[in-house]
Coordinates of C-alpha atoms in Angstrom, one line a residue:
X29 CA 27.3 58.7 116.2
X30 CA 29.6 62.1 116.6
X31 CA 31.6 62.5 119.9
X32 CA 29.1 65.0 121.5
X33 CA 26.3 62.5 120.8
X34 CA 28.4 60.0 122.9
X35 CA 29.0 62.3 125.6
X36 CA 25.4 63.0 125.6
X37 CA 24.3 59.5 125.4
X38 CA 26.7 58.4 128.1
X39 CA 26.3 61.5 130.2
X40 CA 27.1 59.5 133.4
X41 CA 30.6 59.2 132.7
X42 CA 33.3 61.9 132.6
X43 CA 33.4 63.7 129.0
X44 CA 37.1 63.6 129.1
X45 CA 36.8 59.4 129.2
X46 CA 34.8 59.3 126.5
X47 CA 36.7 61.8 124.4
X48 CA 39.9 59.5 125.7
X49 CA 38.1 56.3 124.7
X50 CA 36.8 57.7 121.4
X51 CA 40.3 58.7 120.3
X52 CA 41.8 55.4 121.1
X53 CA 38.9 53.7 119.1
X54 CA 39.2 56.1 115.9
X55 CA 43.0 56.1 116.2
X56 CA 44.0 52.2 116.9
X57 CA 41.0 50.4 115.4
X58 CA 38.9 52.2 112.8
X59 CA 41.8 52.0 110.3
X60 CA 39.3 52.7 107.3
X61 CA 37.8 55.9 109.0
X62 CA 34.1 54.7 108.9
X63 CA 33.2 55.2 112.4
X64 CA 32.8 51.5 113.2
X65 CA 35.5 48.8 113.7
X66 CA 35.3 45.8 111.2
X67 CA 37.5 43.0 109.7
X68 CA 38.2 45.2 107.0
X69 CA 40.0 47.6 109.5
X70 CA 42.3 44.8 110.7
X71 CA 43.0 43.3 107.3
X72 CA 44.1 47.1 106.3
X73 CA 46.4 47.1 109.3
X74 CA 47.9 43.6 108.6
X75 CA 48.4 44.7 104.9
X76 CA 50.2 48.0 106.1
X77 CA 52.5 46.1 108.2
X78 CA 53.0 43.5 105.2
X79 CA 53.9 46.5 102.8
X80 CA 56.2 48.1 105.6
X81 CA 57.9 45.3 106.9
X82 CA 57.6 42.8 104.2
X83 CA 54.6 40.5 102.9
X84 CA 54.9 36.9 104.7
X85 CA 57.8 38.3 106.6
X86 CA 58.0 37.3 110.4
X87 CA 56.5 40.8 111.4
X88 CA 53.5 40.4 108.8
X89 CA 52.7 36.9 109.9
X90 CA 52.9 37.7 113.7
X91 CA 50.3 40.5 112.8
X92 CA 48.1 38.4 111.0
X93 CA 48.2 36.0 113.6
X94 CA 47.7 38.4 116.7
X95 CA 45.3 40.9 115.0
X96 CA 42.9 38.2 113.9
X97 CA 42.7 36.6 117.5
X98 CA 42.2 40.4 118.9
X99 CA 39.3 40.4 116.3
X100 CA 37.8 37.1 116.7
X101 CA 38.3 37.7 120.9
X102 CA 36.5 41.2 120.6
X103 CA 33.5 39.7 118.5
X104 CA 33.4 36.8 120.7
X105 CA 33.3 38.8 124.1
X106 CA 30.3 41.2 122.9
X107 CA 28.4 38.1 120.7
X108 CA 29.2 39.6 117.4
X109 CA 29.6 37.5 114.5
X110 CA 33.0 38.0 112.8
X111 CA 31.6 39.5 109.7
X112 CA 29.7 42.3 111.8
X113 CA 30.6 45.8 112.3
X114 CA 30.9 47.3 115.9
X115 CA 30.2 50.9 116.8
X116 CA 32.1 52.7 119.6
X117 CA 28.5 53.1 121.3
X118 CA 28.2 49.4 121.2
X119 CA 31.4 48.6 122.2
X120 CA 31.4 50.9 125.2
X121 CA 27.9 49.8 126.3
X122 CA 28.7 46.1 126.1
X123 CA 32.1 46.4 127.6
X124 CA 30.3 48.3 130.5
X125 CA 27.7 45.7 131.0
X126 CA 27.2 43.6 134.0
X127 CA 28.6 40.1 133.3

């Protein structure tokens, strides 16, 4: 789903916020660039940190632990299996849903 479609789908939300959230989703989480967040994105980021900071170094180990926790927490929050993919629209919709 492209940015224009998201703004149309969530027309009750300020388009600036949709663009801001989409940018964060795309920049910080969709490491592979396939418009979904999945475990592979986190693995790629963990491996990139290991490559730059040293495989099995302190930063690499910390990244593996913390990013695994982030992925599991996000999946648990939106009731997704750890092997699933999360789209921006799904993530936004579920985050805004009443608890």
